[in-house]
Amino acid sequence: MELLEALRLQWEWGADEALLDAPQIRAHAAAPAPLPQRRPPRPATAAPLLAGPEDAARLAAGCDSLEALEEAMRGFAGCALRETATQLVFADGAPDARLILIGEAPGAEEDRIGRPFVGAAGQLLDKMLGSIGLDRTQVRIINAVPWRPPGNRTPTESEIALCLPFLHRQIALIAPSLLFTLGAVAAKAMLGPQAQAGITRLRGKWQQVSIEGLPAPLRLLPSYHPAYLLRTPIAKRAAWHDLLSLRDQLQTHN
Ligand code: URA
């Protein structure tokens, strides 16, 4: 029973991976084993400490390629999530995609592997794309927040605001025709106050969003997050309508 309680506590605190491969009975150990380091310490001379969305915006605006943007984000020390995440999860898919899908933030698998949507939700996303004749090499997949929040909690508004200039810059550098947001967090990040209605009301309705550096507003369709669809299969019907609407727009906006 005690063990169960301890396990429950770990779960509530967001512990979702073992640090060591084999269990250890610490009472028998002569000296505590050193904890494995998840990554080498950063040199003291690394990137300067940047603090706010204005700093992120300035940094992002100075990047003229996706490679430069990824490098700049890797060095950006202004977001505390970077300290608890294993690595930056920049993006997946084509650098010149006509369609960008925007998720919320990396989960445990994405954090480990360094690519967005590779866990269970990602597998469903692959199937959703397949159902309208697409695969992830033909689209771009980005998250609103590129570092995993501890315990997979929802990113805070200030974390989202801090990362937004990076998301906008990536969109501007790719210059797609359409955006498809997955879930409430991504819709809110992209639409701001327009997204107060909540995802159930918002999904399936095309919106327009202006991105600095692009000559005209982009069309954006909010839909459900695949993780929500895994938990709520009844919502798949609505998501299917959204995918059909997306496919129609892709065919129209050639
Ligand atoms: N959920 C997201 O929103 N993004 C990922 O990359 C994985 C799960």
PDB file of C-alpha atoms and ligand atoms in Angstrom:
ATOM      1  CA  MET A   1       0.000   0.000   0.000  1.00  0.00           C
ATOM      2  CA  GLU A   2       2.837   2.359   0.947  1.00  0.00           C
ATOM      3  CA  LEU A   3       4.529   1.621  -2.338  1.00  0.00           C
ATOM      4  CA  LEU A   4       1.313   2.388  -4.190  1.00  0.00           C
ATOM      5  CA  GLU A   5       1.035   5.716  -2.355  1.00  0.00           C
ATOM      6  CA  ALA A   6       4.662   6.541  -3.251  1.00  0.00           C
ATOM      7  CA  LEU A   7       3.967   5.684  -6.877  1.00  0.00           C
ATOM      8  CA  ARG A   8       0.836   7.831  -6.900  1.00  0.00           C
ATOM      9  CA  LEU A   9       2.806  10.749  -5.441  1.00  0.00           C
ATOM     10  CA  GLN A  10       5.430  10.453  -8.172  1.00  0.00           C
ATOM     11  CA  TRP A  11       2.699  10.355 -10.793  1.00  0.00           C
ATOM     12  CA  GLU A  12       1.007  13.470  -9.353  1.00  0.00           C
ATOM     13  CA  TRP A  13       4.333  15.284  -9.369  1.00  0.00           C
ATOM     14  CA  GLY A  14       4.815  14.515 -13.019  1.00  0.00           C
ATOM     15  CA  ALA A  15       7.610  11.914 -12.719  1.00  0.00           C
ATOM     16  CA  ASP A  16       7.159   9.935 -15.912  1.00  0.00           C
ATOM     17  CA  GLU A  17      10.517   8.374 -16.596  1.00  0.00           C
ATOM     18  CA  ALA A  18      13.093   6.387 -14.700  1.00  0.00           C
ATOM     19  CA  LEU A  19      16.532   7.929 -14.343  1.00  0.00           C
ATOM     20  CA  LEU A  20      18.220   4.524 -14.105  1.00  0.00           C
ATOM     21  CA  ASP A  21      17.618   1.403 -16.171  1.00  0.00           C
ATOM     22  CA  ALA A  22      17.546  -0.998 -13.189  1.00  0.00           C
ATOM     23  CA  PRO A  23      15.894  -0.473  -9.792  1.00  0.00           C
ATOM     24  CA  GLN A  24      18.268   0.010  -6.867  1.00  0.00           C
ATOM     25  CA  ILE A  25      17.768  -0.837  -3.187  1.00  0.00           C
ATOM     26  CA  ARG A  26      19.351   2.265  -1.754  1.00  0.00           C
ATOM     27  CA  ALA A  27      19.424   0.914   1.821  1.00  0.00           C
ATOM     28  CA  HIS A  28      21.969  -1.707   0.657  1.00  0.00           C
ATOM     29  CA  ALA A  29      24.178   0.654  -1.242  1.00  0.00           C
ATOM     30  CA  ALA A  30      27.478   1.633   0.408  1.00  0.00           C
ATOM     31  CA  ALA A  31      27.468   5.100  -1.098  1.00  0.00           C
ATOM     32  CA  PRO A  32      24.820   6.813  -3.181  1.00  0.00           C
ATOM     33  CA  ALA A  33      25.403   6.244  -6.879  1.00  0.00           C
ATOM     34  CA  PRO A  34      25.942   9.467  -8.844  1.00  0.00           C
ATOM     35  CA  LEU A  35      22.890  10.464 -10.826  1.00  0.00           C
ATOM     36  CA  PRO A  36      23.386  10.181 -14.575  1.00  0.00           C
ATOM     37  CA  GLN A  37      23.724  13.585 -16.227  1.00  0.00           C
ATOM     38  CA  ARG A  38      21.060  14.220 -18.794  1.00  0.00           C
ATOM     39  CA  ARG A  39      23.204  16.674 -20.716  1.00  0.00           C
ATOM     40  CA  PRO A  40      26.541  18.372 -20.252  1.00  0.00           C
ATOM     41  CA  PRO A  41      26.491  21.623 -18.260  1.00  0.00           C
ATOM     42  CA  ARG A  42      26.348  24.724 -20.418  1.00  0.00           C
ATOM     43  CA  PRO A  43      29.475  26.818 -20.593  1.00  0.00           C
ATOM     44  CA  ALA A  44      29.226  30.029 -18.589  1.00  0.00           C
ATOM     45  CA  THR A  45      29.827  32.005 -21.767  1.00  0.00           C
ATOM     46  CA  ALA A  46      26.795  30.561 -23.610  1.00  0.00           C
ATOM     47  CA  ALA A  47      23.987  32.779 -24.919  1.00  0.00           C
ATOM     48  CA  PRO A  48      23.198  35.953 -22.991  1.00  0.00           C
ATOM     49  CA  LEU A  49      20.244  35.768 -20.610  1.00  0.00           C
ATOM     50  CA  LEU A  50      17.262  37.148 -22.482  1.00  0.00           C
ATOM     51  CA  ALA A  51      14.087  37.754 -20.636  1.00  0.00           C
ATOM     52  CA  GLY A  52      10.962  38.811 -22.437  1.00  0.00           C
ATOM     53  CA  PRO A  53       8.952  38.388 -25.639  1.00  0.00           C
ATOM     54  CA  GLU A  54      10.624  41.598 -26.943  1.00  0.00           C
ATOM     55  CA  ASP A  55      14.029  39.921 -26.685  1.00  0.00           C
ATOM     56  CA  ALA A  56      12.680  36.793 -28.350  1.00  0.00           C
ATOM     57  CA  ALA A  57      11.132  38.949 -31.082  1.00  0.00           C
ATOM     58  CA  ARG A  58      14.415  40.790 -31.698  1.00  0.00           C
ATOM     59  CA  LEU A  59      16.337  37.511 -31.828  1.00  0.00           C
ATOM     60  CA  ALA A  60      13.790  35.867 -34.140  1.00  0.00           C
ATOM     61  CA  ALA A  61      13.617  38.876 -36.476  1.00  0.00           C
ATOM     62  CA  GLY A  62      17.369  38.661 -37.038  1.00  0.00           C
ATOM     63  CA  CYS A  63      17.129  35.100 -38.388  1.00  0.00           C
ATOM     64  CA  ASP A  64      16.992  34.862 -42.152  1.00  0.00           C
ATOM     65  CA  SER A  65      16.817  31.085 -42.458  1.00  0.00           C
ATOM     66  CA  LEU A  66      15.264  28.169 -40.621  1.00  0.00           C
ATOM     67  CA  GLU A  67      18.742  26.963 -39.688  1.00  0.00           C
ATOM     68  CA  ALA A  68      19.604  30.326 -38.144  1.00  0.00           C
ATOM     69  CA  LEU A  69      16.283  30.364 -36.286  1.00  0.00           C
ATOM     70  CA  GLU A  70      16.832  26.867 -34.875  1.00  0.00           C
ATOM     71  CA  GLU A  71      20.324  27.843 -33.752  1.00  0.00           C
ATOM     72  CA  ALA A  72      19.059  31.044 -32.139  1.00  0.00           C
ATOM     73  CA  MET A  73      16.304  29.173 -30.301  1.00  0.00           C
ATOM     74  CA  ARG A  74      18.779  26.571 -29.071  1.00  0.00           C
ATOM     75  CA  GLY A  75      20.818  29.362 -27.518  1.00  0.00           C
ATOM     76  CA  PHE A  76      17.843  31.293 -26.120  1.00  0.00           C
ATOM     77  CA  ALA A  77      18.046  31.198 -22.331  1.00  0.00           C
ATOM     78  CA  GLY A  78      14.960  33.314 -21.646  1.00  0.00           C
ATOM     79  CA  CYS A  79      12.468  30.467 -21.246  1.00  0.00           C
ATOM     80  CA  ALA A  80      12.687  28.497 -18.004  1.00  0.00           C
ATOM     81  CA  LEU A  81      11.243  25.408 -19.713  1.00  0.00           C
ATOM     82  CA  ARG A  82      14.574  24.998 -21.463  1.00  0.00           C
ATOM     83  CA  GLU A  83      16.131  24.087 -18.105  1.00  0.00           C
ATOM     84  CA  THR A  84      13.809  21.164 -17.418  1.00  0.00           C
ATOM     85  CA  ALA A  85      13.450  19.920 -20.995  1.00  0.00           C
ATOM     86  CA  THR A  86      15.971  17.520 -22.512  1.00  0.00           C
ATOM     87  CA  GLN A  87      16.233  19.465 -25.744  1.00  0.00           C
ATOM     88  CA  LEU A  88      14.621  21.922 -28.128  1.00  0.00           C
ATOM     89  CA  VAL A  89      11.946  20.361 -30.330  1.00  0.00           C
ATOM     90  CA  PHE A  90      12.172  22.662 -33.338  1.00  0.00           C
ATOM     91  CA  ALA A  91       9.969  21.222 -36.091  1.00  0.00           C
ATOM     92  CA  ASP A  92       9.389  18.358 -38.472  1.00  0.00           C
ATOM     93  CA  GLY A  93       8.543  18.176 -42.162  1.00  0.00           C
ATOM     94  CA  ALA A  94       9.137  20.233 -45.262  1.00  0.00           C
ATOM     95  CA  PRO A  95      10.881  23.625 -45.007  1.00  0.00           C
ATOM     96  CA  ASP A  96       8.733  24.904 -47.897  1.00  0.00           C
ATOM     97  CA  ALA A  97       5.410  23.320 -46.925  1.00  0.00           C
ATOM     98  CA  ARG A  98       2.134  24.872 -48.055  1.00  0.00           C
ATOM     99  CA  LEU A  99       0.489  23.704 -44.854  1.00  0.00           C
ATOM    100  CA  ILE A 100       1.751  24.177 -41.296  1.00  0.00           C
ATOM    101  CA  LEU A 101       0.240  22.218 -38.414  1.00  0.00           C
ATOM    102  CA  ILE A 102       0.664  23.799 -34.995  1.00  0.00           C
ATOM    103  CA  GLY A 103       0.507  21.766 -31.793  1.00  0.00           C
ATOM    104  CA  GLU A 104       0.829  22.711 -28.142  1.00  0.00           C
ATOM    105  CA  ALA A 105       4.185  21.588 -26.738  1.00  0.00           C
ATOM    106  CA  PRO A 106       6.378  18.477 -26.810  1.00  0.00           C
ATOM    107  CA  GLY A 107       5.522  15.530 -24.578  1.00  0.00           C
ATOM    108  CA  ALA A 108       7.893  12.947 -23.096  1.00  0.00           C
ATOM    109  CA  GLU A 109       8.602  11.094 -26.363  1.00  0.00           C
ATOM    110  CA  GLU A 110       9.103  14.282 -28.352  1.00  0.00           C
ATOM    111  CA  ASP A 111      11.425  15.623 -25.656  1.00  0.00           C
ATOM    112  CA  ARG A 112      13.499  12.451 -25.798  1.00  0.00           C
ATOM    113  CA  ILE A 113      13.663  12.202 -29.586  1.00  0.00           C
ATOM    114  CA  GLY A 114      13.670  15.880 -30.541  1.00  0.00           C
ATOM    115  CA  ARG A 115      10.808  15.728 -33.078  1.00  0.00           C
ATOM    116  CA  PRO A 116       7.219  16.940 -32.620  1.00  0.00           C
ATOM    117  CA  PHE A 117       4.303  14.502 -32.525  1.00  0.00           C
ATOM    118  CA  VAL A 118       6.108  11.175 -32.341  1.00  0.00           C
ATOM    119  CA  GLY A 119       4.091   9.675 -29.443  1.00  0.00           C
ATOM    120  CA  ALA A 120       0.558   8.264 -29.440  1.00  0.00           C
ATOM    121  CA  ALA A 121      -1.006  11.597 -30.490  1.00  0.00           C
ATOM    122  CA  GLY A 122       1.546  11.818 -33.301  1.00  0.00           C
ATOM    123  CA  GLN A 123       0.574   8.398 -34.590  1.00  0.00           C
ATOM    124  CA  LEU A 124      -3.028   9.516 -34.763  1.00  0.00           C
ATOM    125  CA  LEU A 125      -1.924  12.734 -36.465  1.00  0.00           C
ATOM    126  CA  ASP A 126      -0.100  10.673 -39.116  1.00  0.00           C
ATOM    127  CA  LYS A 127      -3.326   8.730 -39.739  1.00  0.00           C
ATOM    128  CA  MET A 128      -5.323  11.959 -39.949  1.00  0.00           C
ATOM    129  CA  LEU A 129      -2.915  13.347 -42.524  1.00  0.00           C
ATOM    130  CA  GLY A 130      -2.982  10.040 -44.415  1.00  0.00           C
ATOM    131  CA  SER A 131      -6.774  10.201 -44.581  1.00  0.00           C
ATOM    132  CA  ILE A 132      -6.526  13.315 -46.773  1.00  0.00           C
ATOM    133  CA  GLY A 133      -3.621  12.020 -48.843  1.00  0.00           C
ATOM    134  CA  LEU A 134      -0.781  13.739 -46.971  1.00  0.00           C
ATOM    135  CA  ASP A 135       2.178  12.620 -44.922  1.00  0.00           C
ATOM    136  CA  ARG A 136       4.506  14.543 -42.641  1.00  0.00           C
ATOM    137  CA  THR A 137       7.131  15.043 -45.332  1.00  0.00           C
ATOM    138  CA  GLN A 138       4.645  17.235 -47.219  1.00  0.00           C
ATOM    139  CA  VAL A 139       3.660  19.491 -44.314  1.00  0.00           C
ATOM    140  CA  ARG A 140       5.448  21.345 -41.531  1.00  0.00           C
ATOM    141  CA  ILE A 141       4.737  20.450 -37.914  1.00  0.00           C
ATOM    142  CA  ILE A 142       5.588  22.948 -35.159  1.00  0.00           C
ATOM    143  CA  ASN A 143       4.540  23.433 -31.554  1.00  0.00           C
ATOM    144  CA  ALA A 144       3.477  26.719 -29.962  1.00  0.00           C
ATOM    145  CA  VAL A 145       6.089  26.032 -27.273  1.00  0.00           C
ATOM    146  CA  PRO A 146       9.237  24.156 -28.363  1.00  0.00           C
ATOM    147  CA  TRP A 147      10.355  22.877 -24.924  1.00  0.00           C
ATOM    148  CA  ARG A 148       8.481  20.254 -22.934  1.00  0.00           C
ATOM    149  CA  PRO A 149       6.674  21.631 -19.861  1.00  0.00           C
ATOM    150  CA  PRO A 150       7.473  19.458 -16.810  1.00  0.00           C
ATOM    151  CA  GLY A 151       5.000  16.634 -16.305  1.00  0.00           C
ATOM    152  CA  ASN A 152       3.289  17.598 -19.581  1.00  0.00           C
ATOM    153  CA  ARG A 153       1.438  20.441 -17.907  1.00  0.00           C
ATOM    154  CA  THR A 154      -0.221  23.020 -20.133  1.00  0.00           C
ATOM    155  CA  PRO A 155       2.189  25.845 -20.992  1.00  0.00           C
ATOM    156  CA  THR A 156       1.395  29.091 -19.171  1.00  0.00           C
ATOM    157  CA  GLU A 157       0.272  32.217 -21.022  1.00  0.00           C
ATOM    158  CA  SER A 158       3.641  33.861 -20.397  1.00  0.00           C
ATOM    159  CA  GLU A 159       5.534  30.828 -21.747  1.00  0.00           C
ATOM    160  CA  ILE A 160       3.348  30.893 -24.846  1.00  0.00           C
ATOM    161  CA  ALA A 161       3.836  34.663 -25.279  1.00  0.00           C
ATOM    162  CA  LEU A 162       7.595  34.278 -24.885  1.00  0.00           C
ATOM    163  CA  CYS A 163       7.807  31.597 -27.580  1.00  0.00           C
ATOM    164  CA  LEU A 164       5.322  33.233 -29.967  1.00  0.00           C
ATOM    165  CA  PRO A 165       7.909  35.347 -31.871  1.00  0.00           C
ATOM    166  CA  PHE A 166       9.800  32.138 -32.725  1.00  0.00           C
ATOM    167  CA  LEU A 167       6.633  30.474 -33.969  1.00  0.00           C
ATOM    168  CA  HIS A 168       5.701  33.526 -36.068  1.00  0.00           C
ATOM    169  CA  ARG A 169       9.206  33.780 -37.498  1.00  0.00           C
ATOM    170  CA  GLN A 170       9.198  30.139 -38.527  1.00  0.00           C
ATOM    171  CA  ILE A 171       5.835  30.641 -40.228  1.00  0.00           C
ATOM    172  CA  ALA A 172       7.154  33.754 -42.016  1.00  0.00           C
ATOM    173  CA  LEU A 173      10.282  31.923 -43.220  1.00  0.00           C
ATOM    174  CA  ILE A 174       8.200  29.045 -44.603  1.00  0.00           C
ATOM    175  CA  ALA A 175       5.459  31.304 -46.019  1.00  0.00           C
ATOM    176  CA  PRO A 176       2.747  28.619 -46.266  1.00  0.00           C
ATOM    177  CA  SER A 177      -0.745  29.031 -47.704  1.00  0.00           C
ATOM    178  CA  LEU A 178      -2.622  27.546 -44.758  1.00  0.00           C
ATOM    179  CA  LEU A 179      -2.330  26.940 -41.021  1.00  0.00           C
ATOM    180  CA  PHE A 180      -4.095  24.161 -39.084  1.00  0.00           C
ATOM    181  CA  THR A 181      -4.009  24.463 -35.288  1.00  0.00           C
ATOM    182  CA  LEU A 182      -4.391  21.404 -33.083  1.00  0.00           C
ATOM    183  CA  GLY A 183      -6.199  22.086 -29.804  1.00  0.00           C
ATOM    184  CA  ALA A 184      -7.083  25.087 -27.689  1.00  0.00           C
ATOM    185  CA  VAL A 185      -3.544  26.150 -26.757  1.00  0.00           C
ATOM    186  CA  ALA A 186      -2.340  26.436 -30.349  1.00  0.00           C
ATOM    187  CA  ALA A 187      -5.548  28.211 -31.434  1.00  0.00           C
ATOM    188  CA  LYS A 188      -5.214  30.704 -28.583  1.00  0.00           C
ATOM    189  CA  ALA A 189      -1.536  31.262 -29.277  1.00  0.00           C
ATOM    190  CA  MET A 190      -2.243  32.102 -32.905  1.00  0.00           C
ATOM    191  CA  LEU A 191      -5.559  33.927 -32.582  1.00  0.00           C
ATOM    192  CA  GLY A 192      -5.193  35.685 -29.234  1.00  0.00           C
ATOM    193  CA  PRO A 193      -8.404  37.337 -27.988  1.00  0.00           C
ATOM    194  CA  GLN A 194     -10.315  36.006 -31.039  1.00  0.00           C
ATOM    195  CA  ALA A 195      -9.974  32.541 -29.487  1.00  0.00           C
ATOM    196  CA  GLN A 196     -11.837  33.297 -26.245  1.00  0.00           C
ATOM    197  CA  ALA A 197     -14.804  31.238 -27.456  1.00  0.00           C
ATOM    198  CA  GLY A 198     -13.146  27.892 -26.646  1.00  0.00           C
ATOM    199  CA  ILE A 199     -12.086  25.197 -29.037  1.00  0.00           C
ATOM    200  CA  THR A 200     -15.493  23.499 -29.382  1.00  0.00           C
ATOM    201  CA  ARG A 201     -17.004  26.713 -30.776  1.00  0.00           C
ATOM    202  CA  LEU A 202     -13.898  27.718 -32.676  1.00  0.00           C
ATOM    203  CA  ARG A 203     -13.030  24.503 -34.486  1.00  0.00           C
ATOM    204  CA  GLY A 204     -14.025  24.108 -38.098  1.00  0.00           C
ATOM    205  CA  LYS A 205     -14.313  27.867 -38.733  1.00  0.00           C
ATOM    206  CA  TRP A 206     -11.704  29.447 -40.981  1.00  0.00           C
ATOM    207  CA  GLN A 207      -9.948  32.491 -39.547  1.00  0.00           C
ATOM    208  CA  GLN A 208      -7.358  34.963 -40.810  1.00  0.00           C
ATOM    209  CA  VAL A 209      -4.116  35.741 -39.074  1.00  0.00           C
ATOM    210  CA  SER A 210      -1.458  38.333 -39.897  1.00  0.00           C
ATOM    211  CA  ILE A 211       2.182  37.327 -39.614  1.00  0.00           C
ATOM    212  CA  GLU A 212       4.923  39.955 -39.708  1.00  0.00           C
ATOM    213  CA  GLY A 213       7.025  39.537 -42.827  1.00  0.00           C
ATOM    214  CA  LEU A 214       4.231  38.032 -44.930  1.00  0.00           C
ATOM    215  CA  PRO A 215       2.438  40.254 -47.450  1.00  0.00           C
ATOM    216  CA  ALA A 216      -1.096  39.009 -46.711  1.00  0.00           C
ATOM    217  CA  PRO A 217      -2.957  37.374 -43.801  1.00  0.00           C
ATOM    218  CA  LEU A 218      -2.915  33.575 -43.742  1.00  0.00           C
ATOM    219  CA  ARG A 219      -5.988  31.369 -43.543  1.00  0.00           C
ATOM    220  CA  LEU A 220      -6.099  29.323 -40.360  1.00  0.00           C
ATOM    221  CA  LEU A 221      -8.406  26.468 -39.383  1.00  0.00           C
ATOM    222  CA  PRO A 222      -8.600  25.515 -35.697  1.00  0.00           C
ATOM    223  CA  SER A 223      -9.342  21.866 -34.911  1.00  0.00           C
ATOM    224  CA  TYR A 224      -9.105  19.447 -32.018  1.00  0.00           C
ATOM    225  CA  HIS A 225      -5.826  18.123 -30.651  1.00  0.00           C
ATOM    226  CA  PRO A 226      -5.173  14.460 -31.536  1.00  0.00           C
ATOM    227  CA  ALA A 227      -4.563  13.683 -27.834  1.00  0.00           C
ATOM    228  CA  TYR A 228      -8.105  14.931 -27.149  1.00  0.00           C
ATOM    229  CA  LEU A 229      -9.414  12.751 -29.967  1.00  0.00           C
ATOM    230  CA  LEU A 230      -7.716   9.723 -28.392  1.00  0.00           C
ATOM    231  CA  ARG A 231      -9.563  10.440 -25.140  1.00  0.00           C
ATOM    232  CA  THR A 232     -12.826  11.478 -26.808  1.00  0.00           C
ATOM    233  CA  PRO A 233     -13.470   9.329 -29.887  1.00  0.00           C
ATOM    234  CA  ILE A 234     -16.891  10.918 -30.386  1.00  0.00           C
ATOM    235  CA  ALA A 235     -15.123  14.155 -31.396  1.00  0.00           C
ATOM    236  CA  LYS A 236     -13.432  12.388 -34.335  1.00  0.00           C
ATOM    237  CA  ARG A 237     -16.460  13.030 -36.526  1.00  0.00           C
ATOM    238  CA  ALA A 238     -16.034  16.807 -36.172  1.00  0.00           C
ATOM    239  CA  ALA A 239     -12.272  16.482 -36.704  1.00  0.00           C
ATOM    240  CA  TRP A 240     -12.964  14.564 -39.912  1.00  0.00           C
ATOM    241  CA  HIS A 241     -15.069  17.479 -41.185  1.00  0.00           C
ATOM    242  CA  ASP A 242     -12.185  19.833 -40.373  1.00  0.00           C
ATOM    243  CA  LEU A 243      -9.785  17.626 -42.341  1.00  0.00           C
ATOM    244  CA  LEU A 244     -12.117  17.615 -45.350  1.00  0.00           C
ATOM    245  CA  SER A 245     -12.387  21.395 -45.184  1.00  0.00           C
ATOM    246  CA  LEU A 246      -8.602  21.588 -45.024  1.00  0.00           C
ATOM    247  CA  ARG A 247      -8.249  19.303 -48.032  1.00  0.00           C
ATOM    248  CA  ASP A 248     -10.705  21.458 -50.023  1.00  0.00           C
ATOM    249  CA  GLN A 249      -8.767  24.610 -49.229  1.00  0.00           C
ATOM    250  CA  LEU A 250      -5.466  22.964 -50.153  1.00  0.00           C
ATOM    251  CA  GLN A 251      -6.935  22.006 -53.514  1.00  0.00           C
ATOM    252  CA  THR A 252      -8.351  25.494 -54.049  1.00  0.00           C
ATOM    253  CA  HIS A 253      -5.257  27.440 -52.953  1.00  0.00           C
ATOM    254  CA  ASN A 254      -2.753  25.867 -55.263  1.00  0.00           C
TER     255      ASN A 254
HETATM  256  N1  URA B   1       1.334  17.165 -28.332  1.00  0.00           N
HETATM  257  C1  URA B   1       1.688  18.323 -28.909  1.00  0.00           C
HETATM  258  O1  URA B   1       0.945  19.293 -28.869  1.00  0.00           O
HETATM  259  N2  URA B   1       2.845  18.385 -29.546  1.00  0.00           N
HETATM  260  C2  URA B   1       3.697  17.358 -29.643  1.00  0.00           C
HETATM  261  O2  URA B   1       4.737  17.497 -30.252  1.00  0.00           O
HETATM  262  C3  URA B   1       3.290  16.154 -29.032  1.00  0.00           C
HETATM  263  C4  URA B   1       2.116  16.081 -28.381  1.00  0.00           C
END
